[in-house]
GROMACS .gro file of C-alpha atoms in nm:
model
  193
    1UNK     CA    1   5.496   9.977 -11.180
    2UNK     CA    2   5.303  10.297 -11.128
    3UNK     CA    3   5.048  10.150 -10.924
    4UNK     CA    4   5.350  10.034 -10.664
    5UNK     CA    5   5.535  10.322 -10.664
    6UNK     CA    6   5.176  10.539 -10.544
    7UNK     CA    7   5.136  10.232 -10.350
    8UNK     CA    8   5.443  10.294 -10.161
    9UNK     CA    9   5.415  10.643 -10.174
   10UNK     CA   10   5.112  10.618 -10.025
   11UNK     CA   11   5.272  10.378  -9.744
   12UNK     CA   12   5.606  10.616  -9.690
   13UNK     CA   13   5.308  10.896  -9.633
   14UNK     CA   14   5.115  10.687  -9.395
   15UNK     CA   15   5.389  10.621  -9.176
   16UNK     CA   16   5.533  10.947  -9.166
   17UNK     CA   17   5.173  11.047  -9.057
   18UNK     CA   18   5.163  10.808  -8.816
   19UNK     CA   19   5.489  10.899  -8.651
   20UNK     CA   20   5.396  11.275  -8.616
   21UNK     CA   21   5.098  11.178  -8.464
   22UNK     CA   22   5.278  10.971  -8.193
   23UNK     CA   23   5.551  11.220  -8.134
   24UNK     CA   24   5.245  11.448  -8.117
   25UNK     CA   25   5.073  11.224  -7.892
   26UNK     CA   26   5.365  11.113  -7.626
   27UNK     CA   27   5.395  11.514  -7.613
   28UNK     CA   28   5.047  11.585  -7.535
   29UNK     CA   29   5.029  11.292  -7.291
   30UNK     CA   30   5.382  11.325  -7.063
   31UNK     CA   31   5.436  11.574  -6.824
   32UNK     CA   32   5.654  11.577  -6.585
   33UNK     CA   33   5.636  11.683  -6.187
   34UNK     CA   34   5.813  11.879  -5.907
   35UNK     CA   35   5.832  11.897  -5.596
   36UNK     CA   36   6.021  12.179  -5.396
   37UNK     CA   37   6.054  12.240  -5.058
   38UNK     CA   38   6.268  12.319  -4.764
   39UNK     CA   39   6.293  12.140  -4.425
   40UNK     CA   40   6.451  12.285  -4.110
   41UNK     CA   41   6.595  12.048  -3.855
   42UNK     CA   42   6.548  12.249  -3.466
   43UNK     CA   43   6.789  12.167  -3.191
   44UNK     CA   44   6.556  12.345  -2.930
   45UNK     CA   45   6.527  12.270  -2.552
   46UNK     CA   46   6.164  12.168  -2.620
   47UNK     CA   47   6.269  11.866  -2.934
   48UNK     CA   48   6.613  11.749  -2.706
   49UNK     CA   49   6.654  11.856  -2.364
   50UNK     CA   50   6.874  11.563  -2.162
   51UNK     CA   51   6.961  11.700  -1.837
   52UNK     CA   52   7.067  11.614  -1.449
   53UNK     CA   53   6.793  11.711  -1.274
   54UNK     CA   54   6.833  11.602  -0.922
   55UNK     CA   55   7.215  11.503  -0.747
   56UNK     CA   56   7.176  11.329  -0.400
   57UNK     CA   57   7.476  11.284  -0.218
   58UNK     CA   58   7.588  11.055   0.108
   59UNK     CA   59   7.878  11.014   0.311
   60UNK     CA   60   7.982  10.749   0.555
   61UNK     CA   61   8.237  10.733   0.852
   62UNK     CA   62   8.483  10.995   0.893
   63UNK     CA   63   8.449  11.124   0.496
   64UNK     CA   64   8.335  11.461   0.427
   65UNK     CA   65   8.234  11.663   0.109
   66UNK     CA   66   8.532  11.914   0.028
   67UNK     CA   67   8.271  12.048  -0.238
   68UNK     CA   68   7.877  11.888  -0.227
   69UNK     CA   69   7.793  11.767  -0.549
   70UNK     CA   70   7.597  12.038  -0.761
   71UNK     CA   71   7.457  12.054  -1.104
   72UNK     CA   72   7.578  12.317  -1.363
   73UNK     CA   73   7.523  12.425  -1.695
   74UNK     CA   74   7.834  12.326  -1.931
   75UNK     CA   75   7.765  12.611  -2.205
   76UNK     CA   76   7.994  12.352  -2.440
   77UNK     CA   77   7.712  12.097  -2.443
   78UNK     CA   78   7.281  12.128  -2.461
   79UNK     CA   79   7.068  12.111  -2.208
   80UNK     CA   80   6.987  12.304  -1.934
   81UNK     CA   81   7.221  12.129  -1.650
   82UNK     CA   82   7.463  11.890  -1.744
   83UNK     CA   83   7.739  11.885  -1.531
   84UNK     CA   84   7.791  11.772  -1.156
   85UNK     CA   85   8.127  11.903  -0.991
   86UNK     CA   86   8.214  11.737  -0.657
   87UNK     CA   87   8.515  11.691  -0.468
   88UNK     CA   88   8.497  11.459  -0.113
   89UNK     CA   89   8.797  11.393   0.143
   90UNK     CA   90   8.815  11.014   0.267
   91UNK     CA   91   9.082  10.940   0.554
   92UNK     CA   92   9.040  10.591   0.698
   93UNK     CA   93   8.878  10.261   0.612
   94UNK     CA   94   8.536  10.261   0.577
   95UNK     CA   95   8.483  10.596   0.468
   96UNK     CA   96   8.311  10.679   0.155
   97UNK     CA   97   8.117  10.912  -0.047
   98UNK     CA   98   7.855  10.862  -0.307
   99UNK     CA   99   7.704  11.056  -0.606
  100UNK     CA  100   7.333  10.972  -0.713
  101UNK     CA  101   7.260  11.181  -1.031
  102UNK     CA  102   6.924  11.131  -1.185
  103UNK     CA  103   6.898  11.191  -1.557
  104UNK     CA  104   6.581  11.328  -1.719
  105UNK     CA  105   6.457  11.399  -2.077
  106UNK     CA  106   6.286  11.714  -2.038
  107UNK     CA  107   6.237  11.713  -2.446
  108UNK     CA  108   6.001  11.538  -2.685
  109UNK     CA  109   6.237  11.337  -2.891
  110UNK     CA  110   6.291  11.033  -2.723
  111UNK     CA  111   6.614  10.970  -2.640
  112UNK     CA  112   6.866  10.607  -2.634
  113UNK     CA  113   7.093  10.518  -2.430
  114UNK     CA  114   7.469  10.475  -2.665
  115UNK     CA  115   7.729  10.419  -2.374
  116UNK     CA  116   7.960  10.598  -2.128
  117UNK     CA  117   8.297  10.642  -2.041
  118UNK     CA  118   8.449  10.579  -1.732
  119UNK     CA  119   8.774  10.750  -1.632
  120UNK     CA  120   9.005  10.728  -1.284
  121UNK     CA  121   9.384  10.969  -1.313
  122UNK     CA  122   9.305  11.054  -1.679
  123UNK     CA  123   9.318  10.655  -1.781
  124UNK     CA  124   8.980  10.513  -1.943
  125UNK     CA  125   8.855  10.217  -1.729
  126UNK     CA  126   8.606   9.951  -1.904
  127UNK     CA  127   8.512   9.797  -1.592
  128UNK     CA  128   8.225  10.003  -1.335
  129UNK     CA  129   8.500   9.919  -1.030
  130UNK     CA  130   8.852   9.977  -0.990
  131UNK     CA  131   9.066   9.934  -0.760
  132UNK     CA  132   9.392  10.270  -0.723
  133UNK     CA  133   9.688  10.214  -0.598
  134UNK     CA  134   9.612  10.406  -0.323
  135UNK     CA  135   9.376  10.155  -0.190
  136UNK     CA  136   9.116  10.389  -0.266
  137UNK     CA  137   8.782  10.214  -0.469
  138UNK     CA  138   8.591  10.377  -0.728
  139UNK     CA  139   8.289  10.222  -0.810
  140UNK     CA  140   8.015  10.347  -1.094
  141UNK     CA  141   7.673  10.173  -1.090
  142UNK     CA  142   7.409  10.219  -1.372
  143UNK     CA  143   7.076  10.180  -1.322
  144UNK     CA  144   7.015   9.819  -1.393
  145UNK     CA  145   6.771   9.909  -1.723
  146UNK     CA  146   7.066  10.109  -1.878
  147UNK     CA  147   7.174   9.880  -2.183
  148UNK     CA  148   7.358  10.037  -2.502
  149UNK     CA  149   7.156  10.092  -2.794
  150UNK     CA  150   6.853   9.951  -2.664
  151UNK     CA  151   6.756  10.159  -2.333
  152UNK     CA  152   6.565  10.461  -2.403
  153UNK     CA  153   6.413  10.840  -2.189
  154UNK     CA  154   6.101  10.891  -2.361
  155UNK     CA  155   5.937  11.241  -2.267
  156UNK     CA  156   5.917  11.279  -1.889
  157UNK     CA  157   6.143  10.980  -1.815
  158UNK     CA  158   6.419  10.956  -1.594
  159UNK     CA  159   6.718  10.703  -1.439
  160UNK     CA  160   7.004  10.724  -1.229
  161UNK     CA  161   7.397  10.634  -1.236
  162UNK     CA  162   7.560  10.648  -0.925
  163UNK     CA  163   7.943  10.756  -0.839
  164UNK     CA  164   8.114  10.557  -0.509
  165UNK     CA  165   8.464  10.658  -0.412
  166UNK     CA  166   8.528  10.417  -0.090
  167UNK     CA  167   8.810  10.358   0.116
  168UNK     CA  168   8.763   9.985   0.169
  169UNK     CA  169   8.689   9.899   0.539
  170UNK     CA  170   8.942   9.609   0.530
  171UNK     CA  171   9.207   9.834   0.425
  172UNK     CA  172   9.513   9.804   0.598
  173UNK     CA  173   9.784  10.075   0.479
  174UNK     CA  174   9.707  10.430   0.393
  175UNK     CA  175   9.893  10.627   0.186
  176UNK     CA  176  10.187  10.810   0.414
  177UNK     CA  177  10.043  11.167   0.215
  178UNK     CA  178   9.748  11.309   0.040
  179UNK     CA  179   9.649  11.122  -0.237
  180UNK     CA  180   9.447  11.334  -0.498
  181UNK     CA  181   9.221  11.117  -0.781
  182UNK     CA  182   8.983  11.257  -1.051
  183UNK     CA  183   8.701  11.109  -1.177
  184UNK     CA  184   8.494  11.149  -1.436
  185UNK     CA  185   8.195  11.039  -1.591
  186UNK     CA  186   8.015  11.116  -1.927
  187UNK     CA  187   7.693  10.930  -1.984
  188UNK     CA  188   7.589  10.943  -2.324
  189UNK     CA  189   7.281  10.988  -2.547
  190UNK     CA  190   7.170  11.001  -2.930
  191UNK     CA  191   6.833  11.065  -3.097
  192UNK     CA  192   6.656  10.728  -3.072
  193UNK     CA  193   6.544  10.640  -3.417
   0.00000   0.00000   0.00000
């Protein structure tokens, strides 16, 4: 009985052993790692620029420019000119005016295409022609490449939408006084990713 009990002394000694030398061991051989680090995301003209950098205008028949289209800076948004202000005067059938604004990205993040909105009186219009009750025809043409979510300005790219505000030449009533409609356009783009 003896000889057990130093027997299982001697086990109960061994495995306490054995345990401090894992505990020991799993110490000695686990670390752990960090990492630390900060990242700043810049919103600089040189990383996102998309801007309006040419507007060419026409007119046809008896229409006239009120105020030529011109490019502005719109302090609300970024970029360096991204606005175009006109204002035309249209008084019989035929007569029309038309906007041509090229679109460039003058950054280095390339930049898609996500959509526009297209608006005639203050009422959103899906389709790129309508019809006012005035006769008067406003017609918005994207450049055939411009499809949501796919088309993209790399670095140096441009395109081109294009504003028409016609007086229809088969028209055959005006309106007896001054009709006044706003347009307005806002051509969209998000960080292509």
């Amino acid at each position: 009985m003896e000889k057990q009990r130093k027997i299982n002394t001697f086990v109960i000694c061994g495995l306490i052993v054995i345990v401090v030398a894992m505990s020991i061991g799993y110490a000695a051989l686990s670390q752990r790692l960090d990492i630390a680090g900060t990242a700043t995301i810049k919103n600089s003209a040189s990383s996102w620029n998309i801007y309006f950098s040419n507007v060419e205008n026409a007119v046809g028949g008896t229409g006239s420019w009120a105020t030529a289209p011109n490019i502005s800076t719109d302090t609300g948004n970024t970029g360096s000119s991204n606005k175009i202000s006109f204002s035309c005067e249209l008084s019989a059938p035929g007569d029309f005016c038309t906007v041509t604004a090229t679109i460039k990205n003058g950054g280095t993040t390339t930049a898609k295409y996500s959509g526009y909105t297209f608006s005639v009186d203050s009422s959103e219009i899906k389709e790129t022609t309508k019809t006012l009750a005035s006769g008067a025809k406003v017609t918005i043409t994207p450049e055939s490449t411009w499809t949501v979510g796919t088309s993209t300005l790399a670095k140096n790219d441009t395109g081109t939408f294009v504003i028409k505000m016609e007086l229809p030449s088969d028209l055959t009533t005006l309106p007896t006084d001054d009709t006044q409609h706003s347009v307005t356009l806002n051509i969209n783009f998000v960080q292509n990713t």
